[in-house]
Amino acid sequence: MANSTKKAMRHQRDIVVIGASSGGVAALIELARNMPADFSAPIFVVQHVSPYADSLLPQLMNEVSALTVKHPTNGEKVKAGTIYIAPPNHHMLVENNTICVTSGPKENRFRPSIDALFRSVAYSYGPRVIGVVLTGYLDDGTSGLWSIQRLGGVTVVQDPHDAMSPAMPVNALEFVEADHIVTLHALPALLSQLTKERAPAKPRVPKANLEQIDLELSIAKNDNAFELGIIDQGELTPFTCPECHGALTKLIEGKLIRFRCHTGHAYTISALLSEVTESVESMQYQAMRGLEESKMLLQSLGEYFAKEGRQKVADTFMSKAKKNGQQARLMRELISHHDITSGDVAPRLPKPKV
């Protein structure tokens, strides 16, 4: 009797979270167009957008969707059958049937972060969650999807061959054994099917793993990462944060390696490599600019002393100007051969299923 009562109290899989980046706007509009009007679960979406402008995505999706699409406000209660889009430059977290809109530290160079959203629902709802990774660049969403699976939720990844930008699906599949790999066209039917299923019992997860997720959620809510003890959660590294130059701590999730700095910024290997190589290119351009400016200054001084009849001094300045010009050209050539590196170079597009 007790067992049957316990089973009757179990929820259905009734929390859907979706992450998208490059190519995601078109994909999300298409998804909204095909979602059934009687879809009963709330859907939470993080789409990477510019932090400097208002997002028109809710308006565009509302024009084609039978469901209500909106940006949530902080503290708003969750309603079934609503699609919530994270506002630009804000994380969107969900806990205790309440939506938190925060300005915590960026993750993988983004705010809103897919990982932050996924992590929050995994922690609060466990097996009730359906996590979906769609088209996008780099790998935001991989860590969050791993957390969803680790805490009993269902994991869905868009077929990379169907994605406008396959990197995010490819990276997710590299580290998460997805329960479903589907085309965008097949996703609405799959979500409808999954939300009719009963959620299984919560899996047993080590207390330390839950404490780390809880700590990272606190950071996303803009709590003090250093005072919360983030540097004690992993291995302190010699690397520094590209955003604030704070010390980075290495965190391990299954086969996935991530980094957090003591102020709260978080990176996967792909995001960190991308940031570091971009900063290297920026410094190379600064060096080239400095050499070119010094060449112009030396050359103008050489021309001045030549007019004054002090040819020996003029020749010295012109010689130095020529040398700086040669160094600037070498620097320009070096920049032209500099690759923007990221972890994306490792995973390859999987072969399509026959």
Coordinates of N, CA, C and O in Angstrom, one line a residue, residues 293-306 317-318 321:
E293 N 53.6 52.7 -34.8 CA 53.6 54.0 -34.3 C 55.0 54.5 -34.0 O 55.4 55.6 -34.3
S294 N 55.9 53.6 -33.5 CA 57.3 54.0 -33.2 C 58.0 54.2 -34.6 O 58.9 55.1 -34.7
K295 N 57.6 53.4 -35.6 CA 58.2 53.6 -36.9 C 57.9 55.0 -37.4 O 58.8 55.8 -37.9
M296 N 56.6 55.4 -37.3 CA 56.2 56.8 -37.8 C 56.9 57.9 -37.0 O 57.3 58.9 -37.6
L297 N 57.0 57.7 -35.7 CA 57.7 58.7 -34.9 C 59.2 58.8 -35.2 O 59.7 59.9 -35.4
L298 N 59.9 57.7 -35.4 CA 61.3 57.7 -35.7 C 61.5 58.3 -37.1 O 62.4 59.0 -37.3
Q299 N 60.6 58.0 -38.0 CA 60.7 58.5 -39.4 C 60.5 60.0 -39.4 O 61.3 60.7 -40.1
S300 N 59.5 60.5 -38.7 CA 59.3 61.9 -38.6 C 60.5 62.7 -38.0 O 60.9 63.8 -38.5
L301 N 61.1 62.0 -37.0 CA 62.3 62.6 -36.4 C 63.5 62.6 -37.4 O 64.3 63.6 -37.5
G302 N 63.6 61.5 -38.2 CA 64.7 61.5 -39.2 C 64.5 62.5 -40.2 O 65.5 63.2 -40.6
E303 N 63.2 62.7 -40.7 CA 63.0 63.8 -41.7 C 63.3 65.2 -41.1 O 63.8 66.0 -41.8
Y304 N 63.0 65.4 -39.8 CA 63.2 66.7 -39.2 C 64.7 67.0 -39.2 O 65.1 68.1 -39.6
F305 N 65.5 66.0 -38.7 CA 66.9 66.2 -38.6 C 67.6 66.4 -40.0 O 68.6 67.1 -40.1
A306 N 67.0 65.7 -41.0 CA 67.5 65.8 -42.4 C 67.3 67.2 -42.9 O 68.2 67.8 -43.5
F317 N 68.0 57.7 -37.1 CA 66.6 57.6 -36.8 C 65.9 56.8 -38.0 O 65.0 56.0 -37.7
M318 N 66.3 57.1 -39.2 CA 65.7 56.4 -40.3 C 66.0 54.9 -40.3 O 65.2 54.1 -40.7
A321 N 63.8 53.4 -37.8 CA 62.4 53.3 -38.3 C 62.2 52.2 -39.3 O 61.2 51.5 -39.2

